[in-house]
Short mmCIF file of C-alpha atoms and ligand atoms in Angstrom, two decimals:
data_model
loop_
_atom_site.label_atom_id
_atom_site.label_comp_id
_atom_site.label_asym_id
_atom_site.label_seq_id
_atom_site.Cartn_x
_atom_site.Cartn_y
_atom_site.Cartn_z
CA UNK A 1 -0.06 0.31 0.08
CA UNK A 2 1.63 3.19 -1.09
CA UNK A 3 0.73 6.36 1.79
CA UNK A 4 -0.04 9.04 -0.88
CA UNK A 5 -2.20 10.83 0.35
CA UNK A 6 -5.37 11.09 -3.58
CA UNK A 7 -7.97 13.86 -3.79
CA UNK A 8 -10.28 11.41 -2.80
CA UNK A 9 -11.02 8.24 -1.80
CA UNK A 10 -14.25 6.25 -2.40
CA UNK A 11 -17.04 6.24 0.33
CA UNK A 12 -17.59 2.54 1.82
CA UNK A 13 -20.16 1.82 4.48
CA UNK A 14 -19.55 -0.88 6.99
CA UNK A 15 -18.46 -3.98 5.26
CA UNK A 16 -21.37 -6.48 7.16
CA UNK A 17 -23.95 -3.51 6.30
CA UNK A 18 -23.86 -3.98 2.51
CA UNK A 19 -23.72 -7.78 2.83
CA UNK A 20 -26.91 -7.16 4.71
CA UNK A 21 -27.87 -5.02 1.60
CA UNK A 22 -27.35 -7.98 -1.06
CA UNK A 23 -28.37 -10.94 1.14
CA UNK A 24 -31.86 -10.72 -0.18
CA UNK A 25 -30.24 -11.42 -3.95
CA UNK A 26 -29.37 -14.81 -3.27
CA UNK A 27 -32.65 -15.81 -2.53
CA UNK A 28 -34.19 -13.94 -5.49
CA UNK A 29 -31.66 -14.28 -8.01
CA UNK A 30 -32.22 -11.07 -9.48
CA UNK A 31 -29.56 -9.03 -10.49
CA UNK A 32 -30.52 -6.30 -12.57
CA UNK A 33 -33.54 -4.88 -14.14
CA UNK A 34 -35.98 -2.93 -11.47
CA UNK A 35 -35.57 -5.37 -8.74
CA UNK A 36 -36.23 -4.04 -5.24
CA UNK A 37 -33.48 -2.69 -5.10
CA UNK A 38 -33.75 -0.35 -7.55
CA UNK A 39 -37.47 0.41 -6.68
CA UNK A 40 -36.68 1.27 -2.92
CA UNK A 41 -33.33 2.96 -3.73
CA UNK A 42 -35.26 5.56 -6.13
CA UNK A 43 -37.99 5.93 -4.03
CA UNK A 44 -35.60 7.31 -1.14
CA UNK A 45 -33.52 9.62 -3.70
CA UNK A 46 -36.49 11.06 -4.71
CA UNK A 47 -38.02 11.53 -0.80
CA UNK A 48 -34.11 12.87 0.48
CA UNK A 49 -33.28 14.93 -3.26
CA UNK A 50 -37.45 16.32 -2.91
CA UNK A 51 -38.15 16.37 -5.70
CA UNK A 52 -40.71 15.42 -7.96
CA UNK A 53 -39.20 12.84 -10.10
CA UNK A 54 -36.15 11.14 -10.63
CA UNK A 55 -35.10 7.87 -12.86
CA UNK A 56 -31.75 5.92 -11.78
CA UNK A 57 -28.90 5.62 -14.72
CA UNK A 58 -25.89 3.10 -14.69
CA UNK A 59 -24.11 6.16 -14.34
CA UNK A 60 -23.65 10.00 -14.61
CA UNK A 61 -22.81 10.52 -18.16
CA UNK A 62 -25.54 7.81 -19.17
CA UNK A 63 -27.91 10.61 -17.66
CA UNK A 64 -26.80 13.27 -19.22
CA UNK A 65 -27.01 11.39 -22.99
CA UNK A 66 -29.96 10.61 -22.13
CA UNK A 67 -31.78 13.30 -20.69
CA UNK A 68 -30.30 15.49 -23.89
CA UNK A 69 -31.94 13.02 -25.93
CA UNK A 70 -35.81 12.55 -24.21
CA UNK A 71 -36.19 16.43 -25.61
CA UNK A 72 -35.38 15.65 -28.66
CA UNK A 73 -33.01 18.99 -29.00
CA UNK A 74 -31.48 19.50 -32.37
CA UNK A 75 -28.77 22.29 -33.07
CA UNK A 76 -26.78 24.52 -30.37
CA UNK A 77 -26.86 24.10 -26.74
CA UNK A 78 -25.24 26.45 -24.76
CA UNK A 79 -22.51 25.32 -21.75
CA UNK A 80 -18.71 25.74 -20.49
CA UNK A 81 -16.23 24.20 -21.23
CA UNK A 82 -14.97 24.29 -17.37
CA UNK A 83 -16.22 20.96 -16.64
CA UNK A 84 -14.95 17.62 -16.29
CA UNK A 85 -15.22 15.94 -20.16
CA UNK A 86 -18.36 14.33 -19.67
CA UNK A 87 -20.33 17.30 -19.90
CA UNK A 88 -18.75 18.17 -23.62
CA UNK A 89 -19.12 14.83 -24.85
CA UNK A 90 -22.87 14.10 -23.85
CA UNK A 91 -23.64 17.24 -26.11
CA UNK A 92 -21.41 16.10 -28.75
CA UNK A 93 -21.97 12.33 -29.03
CA UNK A 94 -25.77 13.88 -28.96
CA UNK A 95 -25.35 15.15 -32.51
CA UNK A 96 -25.34 18.48 -30.81
CA UNK A 97 -23.00 21.47 -31.25
CA UNK A 98 -21.40 22.28 -28.14
CA UNK A 99 -21.11 26.72 -27.99
CA UNK A 100 -18.87 27.59 -25.22
CA UNK A 101 -19.93 30.32 -22.71
CA UNK A 102 -16.92 31.42 -20.15
CA UNK A 103 -17.45 31.10 -16.27
CA UNK A 104 -18.20 34.06 -13.69
CA UNK A 105 -14.48 34.61 -11.76
CA UNK A 106 -15.30 34.27 -8.34
CA UNK A 107 -17.67 31.00 -8.44
CA UNK A 108 -16.29 29.01 -11.81
CA UNK A 109 -20.38 28.86 -12.76
CA UNK A 110 -21.61 29.58 -16.42
CA UNK A 111 -21.76 34.11 -16.75
CA UNK A 112 -25.35 34.48 -17.08
CA UNK A 113 -24.40 37.94 -18.88
CA UNK A 114 -22.55 36.36 -21.21
CA UNK A 115 -25.46 33.80 -22.30
CA UNK A 116 -27.60 35.78 -24.61
CA UNK A 117 -24.48 36.78 -27.20
CA UNK A 118 -24.54 33.49 -27.72
CA UNK A 119 -27.91 32.21 -28.40
CA UNK A 120 -28.40 32.14 -32.51
CA UNK A 121 -31.87 31.01 -34.41
CA UNK A 122 -30.07 27.46 -33.41
CA UNK A 123 -29.66 27.38 -29.79
CA UNK A 124 -32.09 24.65 -28.54
CA UNK A 125 -30.68 25.01 -24.78
CA UNK A 126 -28.47 25.35 -21.62
CA UNK A 127 -26.24 23.00 -19.99
CA UNK A 128 -24.80 25.05 -17.13
CA UNK A 129 -22.73 23.08 -15.01
CA UNK A 130 -22.76 23.58 -10.87
CA UNK A 131 -18.98 22.69 -10.89
CA UNK A 132 -16.91 21.82 -7.46
CA UNK A 133 -20.89 22.15 -5.92
CA UNK A 134 -21.06 26.31 -6.68
CA UNK A 135 -24.92 26.61 -7.89
CA UNK A 136 -24.94 28.83 -10.80
CA UNK A 137 -27.11 31.38 -10.85
CA UNK A 138 -30.22 29.41 -11.71
CA UNK A 139 -32.85 32.59 -11.20
CA UNK A 140 -31.18 34.70 -14.29
CA UNK A 141 -30.59 30.95 -16.32
CA UNK A 142 -34.19 30.51 -15.90
CA UNK A 143 -35.25 34.35 -16.63
CA UNK A 144 -32.65 34.37 -20.21
CA UNK A 145 -34.54 30.06 -21.49
CA UNK A 146 -38.07 31.60 -20.88
CA UNK A 147 -37.48 34.64 -23.12
CA UNK A 148 -35.95 32.56 -25.83
CA UNK A 149 -37.85 29.52 -25.46
CA UNK A 150 -34.82 26.98 -24.50
CA UNK A 151 -34.26 24.13 -22.19
CA UNK A 152 -32.32 24.07 -19.08
CA UNK A 153 -30.69 21.04 -18.44
CA UNK A 154 -28.24 21.26 -15.07
CA UNK A 155 -25.16 19.38 -15.01
CA UNK A 156 -25.53 18.15 -11.40
CA UNK A 157 -22.94 15.99 -10.80
CA UNK A 158 -20.88 17.55 -8.47
CA UNK A 159 -23.81 18.72 -5.72
CA UNK A 160 -25.55 15.47 -4.34
CA UNK A 161 -27.34 16.64 -1.41
CA UNK A 162 -27.45 20.57 -1.50
CA UNK A 163 -30.03 23.04 -2.02
CA UNK A 164 -30.62 26.26 -2.02
CA UNK A 165 -33.15 28.27 -0.88
CA UNK A 166 -34.20 25.26 0.81
CA UNK A 167 -35.06 23.44 -2.24
CA UNK A 168 -33.12 20.61 -3.66
CA UNK A 169 -30.38 21.75 -6.29
CA UNK A 170 -32.24 18.44 -8.47
CA UNK A 171 -35.05 21.37 -8.98
CA UNK A 172 -34.12 24.13 -11.35
CA UNK A 173 -34.40 23.42 -14.40
CA UNK A 174 -36.17 21.61 -16.59
CA UNK A 175 -33.91 18.36 -15.33
CA UNK A 176 -30.80 18.35 -13.50
CA UNK A 177 -27.92 15.05 -14.05
CA UNK A 178 -26.34 13.94 -10.65
CA UNK A 179 -23.41 11.09 -11.29
CA UNK A 180 -23.18 8.65 -7.99
CA UNK A 181 -19.89 7.25 -9.69
CA UNK A 182 -17.02 6.26 -6.76
CA UNK A 183 -14.84 9.31 -6.50
CA UNK A 184 -17.78 11.85 -5.80
CA UNK A 185 -19.33 12.57 -2.43
CA UNK A 186 -21.66 9.48 -3.08
CA UNK A 187 -21.93 6.14 -4.48
CA UNK A 188 -23.71 3.63 -5.67
CA UNK A 189 -20.31 2.10 -7.40
CA UNK A 190 -21.19 3.71 -10.25
CA UNK A 191 -23.84 5.27 -10.73
CA UNK A 192 -26.68 8.07 -11.96
CA UNK A 193 -29.94 9.64 -12.09
CA UNK A 194 -32.07 12.48 -13.76
CA UNK A 195 -34.18 14.76 -11.49
CA UNK A 196 -37.18 15.80 -14.34
CA UNK A 197 -40.00 18.37 -14.00
CA UNK A 198 -42.25 16.61 -17.56
CA UNK A 199 -43.38 13.51 -16.29
CA UNK A 200 -43.63 12.74 -20.12
CA UNK A 201 -39.54 13.01 -20.09
CA UNK A 202 -39.67 10.24 -17.32
CA UNK A 203 -41.41 7.55 -20.17
CA UNK A 204 -39.21 7.78 -22.60
CA UNK A 205 -35.95 8.53 -20.06
CA UNK A 206 -37.44 4.91 -18.90
CA UNK A 207 -37.84 3.50 -22.49
CA UNK A 208 -34.04 4.67 -23.34
CA UNK A 209 -32.67 2.88 -20.93
CA UNK A 210 -34.25 -0.10 -21.31
CA UNK A 211 -34.46 -0.69 -24.99
CA UNK A 212 -37.71 0.62 -24.92
CA UNK A 213 -39.00 -2.09 -23.41
CA UNK A 214 -42.59 -1.34 -22.09
CA UNK A 215 -44.10 -5.81 -21.56
CA UNK A 216 -43.19 -8.66 -23.27
CA UNK A 217 -44.75 -7.84 -26.07
CA UNK A 218 -44.20 -4.41 -26.86
CA UNK A 219 -40.59 -2.69 -27.95
CA UNK A 220 -41.94 1.31 -27.98
CA UNK A 221 -38.74 2.87 -28.82
CA UNK A 222 -35.68 3.07 -29.95
CA UNK A 223 -33.65 2.97 -26.41
CA UNK A 224 -30.41 2.22 -25.40
CA UNK A 225 -29.54 0.16 -21.36
CA UNK A 226 -28.62 2.15 -18.68
CA UNK A 227 -29.89 0.75 -16.29
CA UNK A 228 -28.64 0.49 -12.43
CA UNK A 229 -28.38 -2.93 -10.86
CA UNK A 230 -29.28 -4.27 -7.68
CA UNK A 231 -25.58 -4.32 -6.37
CA UNK A 232 -25.92 -0.08 -7.51
CA UNK A 233 -28.87 0.45 -6.20
CA UNK A 234 -27.76 -1.44 -2.57
CA UNK A 235 -24.68 0.48 -2.05
CA UNK A 236 -26.57 3.48 -2.95
CA UNK A 237 -28.94 2.34 0.33
CA UNK A 238 -26.35 1.84 2.13
CA UNK A 239 -24.57 5.19 1.48
CA UNK A 240 -26.95 7.75 1.98
CA UNK A 241 -27.41 6.44 5.14
CA UNK A 242 -24.13 8.08 6.49
CA UNK A 243 -24.50 11.10 4.00
CA UNK A 244 -25.02 13.74 6.58
CA UNK A 245 -22.37 12.51 8.30
CA UNK A 246 -19.61 12.43 6.01
CA UNK A 247 -21.17 15.48 4.78
CA UNK A 248 -20.40 16.61 7.77
CA UNK A 249 -16.23 15.46 8.50
CA UNK A 250 -15.93 17.16 4.38
CA UNK A 251 -17.10 20.43 6.10
CA UNK A 252 -15.09 20.16 8.81
CA UNK A 253 -11.59 19.69 6.93
CA UNK A 254 -12.81 22.61 4.66
CA UNK A 255 -13.08 25.08 7.33
CA UNK A 256 -9.37 23.78 8.45
CA UNK A 257 -8.46 24.42 5.35
CA UNK A 258 -9.76 27.86 4.41
CA UNK A 259 -7.69 28.51 8.38
CA UNK A 260 -4.96 27.62 7.63
CA UNK A 261 -5.14 29.12 4.06
CA UNK A 262 -6.84 31.98 4.10
CA UNK A 263 -4.19 34.42 4.64
CA UNK A 264 -1.87 33.16 2.59
CA UNK A 265 -1.14 36.43 -0.56
CA UNK A 266 -2.20 35.32 -3.77
CA UNK A 267 -3.83 32.05 -2.70
CA UNK A 268 -8.16 32.55 -3.12
CA UNK A 269 -9.69 29.26 -1.44
CA UNK A 270 -12.86 28.02 -2.01
CA UNK A 271 -15.87 29.78 0.01
CA UNK A 272 -19.85 28.78 0.48
CA UNK A 273 -21.95 30.30 -1.71
CA UNK A 274 -24.99 32.56 0.09
CA UNK A 275 -28.11 30.63 0.34
CA UNK A 276 -26.52 26.91 -0.13
CA UNK A 277 -26.04 23.98 1.87
CA UNK A 278 -23.12 22.90 0.48
CA UNK A 279 -21.47 19.18 0.09
CA UNK A 280 -18.54 19.90 0.48
CA UNK A 281 -17.16 17.82 -2.64
CA UNK A 282 -14.62 19.60 -3.36
CA UNK A 283 -12.04 21.98 -2.46
CA UNK A 284 -10.46 24.24 -5.38
CA UNK A 285 -7.91 26.84 -4.75
CA UNK A 286 -6.88 29.49 -7.45
CA UNK A 287 -2.76 30.79 -7.53
CA UNK A 288 -1.74 33.53 -8.09
CA UNK A 289 1.69 33.16 -9.99
CA UNK A 290 1.87 37.29 -9.82
CA UNK A 291 1.64 37.50 -6.30
CA UNK A 292 2.69 34.06 -4.62
CA UNK A 293 5.89 33.53 -6.66
CA UNK A 294 5.01 29.49 -7.32
CA UNK A 295 1.96 28.87 -10.34
CA UNK A 296 -0.20 26.15 -10.46
CA UNK A 297 2.22 23.41 -11.63
CA UNK A 298 5.14 24.25 -9.71
CA UNK A 299 2.71 23.60 -6.23
CA UNK A 300 1.33 20.94 -8.24
CA UNK A 301 5.01 18.95 -8.51
CA UNK A 302 5.36 20.27 -4.57
CA UNK A 303 2.55 19.01 -3.48
CA UNK A 304 3.82 15.47 -4.89
CA UNK A 305 6.70 15.39 -4.29
CA UNK A 306 5.43 14.78 -0.36
CA UNK A 307 3.10 12.36 -1.90
CA UNK A 308 0.11 14.09 -1.62
CA UNK A 309 -1.65 14.00 -4.97
CA UNK A 310 -4.06 16.90 -5.91
CA UNK A 311 -5.57 17.22 -9.16
CA UNK A 312 -5.92 20.02 -12.02
CA UNK A 313 -9.60 19.55 -12.09
CA UNK A 314 -10.41 21.52 -14.32
CA UNK A 315 -7.71 21.31 -16.81
CA UNK A 316 -7.43 21.78 -20.02
CA UNK A 317 -11.01 22.79 -20.89
CA UNK A 318 -12.82 20.73 -22.54
CA UNK A 319 -12.90 22.89 -25.97
CA UNK A 320 -9.32 22.54 -25.33
CA UNK A 321 -9.49 18.52 -26.08
CA UNK A 322 -7.42 16.80 -28.52
CA UNK A 323 -10.31 14.70 -29.67
CA UNK A 324 -12.53 18.61 -30.39
CA UNK A 325 -9.53 20.20 -32.08
CA UNK A 326 -10.65 23.36 -31.28
CA UNK A 327 -13.66 21.77 -33.43
CA UNK A 328 -16.21 24.56 -31.65
CA UNK A 329 -14.67 27.81 -30.86
CA UNK A 330 -14.44 27.82 -27.07
CA UNK A 331 -10.71 30.50 -27.88
CA UNK A 332 -13.36 33.67 -26.45
CA UNK A 333 -13.72 31.90 -22.00
CA UNK A 334 -10.95 33.91 -21.14
CA UNK A 335 -11.92 33.62 -17.71
CA UNK A 336 -12.12 29.64 -17.72
CA UNK A 337 -8.71 29.51 -18.90
CA UNK A 338 -7.23 31.58 -16.60
CA UNK A 339 -8.80 30.03 -13.87
CA UNK A 340 -8.20 26.65 -15.63
CA UNK A 341 -4.36 27.36 -15.61
CA UNK A 342 -4.41 28.55 -11.58
CA UNK A 343 -6.59 26.32 -9.96
CA UNK A 344 -6.20 22.97 -8.17
CA UNK A 345 -8.21 20.96 -6.54
CA UNK A 346 -6.74 19.43 -2.70
CA UNK A 347 -7.69 16.35 -1.36
CA UNK A 348 -10.69 16.22 0.57
CA UNK A 349 -12.42 13.00 1.55
CA UNK A 350 -14.51 12.47 4.76
CA UNK A 351 -11.67 10.00 6.68
CA UNK A 352 -8.74 12.40 5.36
CA UNK A 353 -6.48 13.41 9.11
CA UNK A 354 -6.66 17.05 9.98
CA UNK A 355 -2.68 16.60 10.17
CA UNK A 356 -2.36 15.92 6.59
CA UNK A 357 -4.92 19.12 5.87
CA UNK A 358 -2.30 20.69 7.85
CA UNK A 359 0.70 19.54 6.25
CA UNK A 360 -0.23 20.43 3.48
CA UNK A 361 -0.68 23.98 4.58
CA UNK A 362 2.24 24.08 6.10
CA UNK A 363 3.71 23.30 2.75
CA UNK A 364 2.27 25.54 0.81
CA UNK A 365 2.76 28.00 3.42
CA UNK A 366 6.09 27.71 3.59
CA UNK A 367 7.28 27.83 -0.22
CA UNK A 368 5.67 31.66 -0.16
C1 PLP B 401 -18.63 13.10 -12.81
C2 PLP B 401 -18.97 13.92 -13.67
C3 PLP B 401 -20.33 13.10 -14.00
C4 PLP B 401 -20.54 11.93 -14.80
O1 PLP B 401 -20.78 11.00 -14.33
P1 PLP B 401 -20.22 9.58 -14.51
O2 PLP B 401 -21.14 9.02 -12.95
O3 PLP B 401 -18.54 9.52 -13.67
O4 PLP B 401 -20.34 9.32 -15.10
C5 PLP B 401 -20.67 14.31 -15.17
N1 PLP B 401 -20.05 15.45 -15.32
C6 PLP B 401 -19.40 16.28 -14.39
C7 PLP B 401 -19.20 17.48 -13.79
C8 PLP B 401 -18.52 15.47 -13.61
O5 PLP B 401 -18.02 15.66 -12.49
#
């Protein structure tokens, strides 16, 4: 076992608890196809997230691909390049054209003041990202979408368990997708879900995730396969019991990071937004080389020397991926480019030791 401190560590429930949860599967031999665990997890999530409709998916990426497909979108989608590969890939894999909008300097979410300039007669939707668990300006985005008759589908992969103005974060826009990947704040090994407003979309989503099969003799749509299996759902059920406790532990670590790093000139640390109950999934810092002395890559190397493995989330911008060769533009996203080359996400997970946080902060402080 290496002693490396990674940026995240998958949360697991007590071993015996998971074994108890999956025991009944050995009686039923029902491993997938919307079994008992799937049903229970779906209904628990609906209640927990405070939303009216939830559809479980095999992972967050398929959740996004399927919901984009369910809305039968054509044309251009306004989104940001400061995100995980999945967001842009899901748009492109649906035959849609991503139109990149710049982000805000303070919370790194899409800059709503720059959206309208990008709207053309081909624009069909906006796909903003609640990046690092920072909630987008949902009010302004909603206004713009209403005015121009656009769908809004949030990539809410980072925000499981969050609320804004006492509303579960899955309630904004026409739909939101969540990821329950092992590296996220809450996991079902792999997994994800879509929260959505329109019940008709639910039928389409179900068809897309299950070959369009309604019963033995009726196949009503050309669906794919994106079902969550019983072992995933069982892990989700177990981990859900520990989510509040885990978020509380993360919060303590973040407070500690903030305290120790806040007064270092040239380092700006992540801070809570107003009216948001956060999940403390990520702890990004932005490094200003002119003031701090070292650039982001140098801080990265420095920490790696001490077996601390931060991540350059999100670098490069998705518009700069080799896969896209600049095909969809994005050169004008100056703030995104600046943040992407100066941001570093530091290790955070519930049982990260406070001494490790102190060691990381000391290393960053003493280098100054
Ligand atoms: C993790 C993630 C996804 C994809 O989720 P998976 O469950 O890994 O498929 C999508 N968007 C963002 C922003 C993510 O971080």
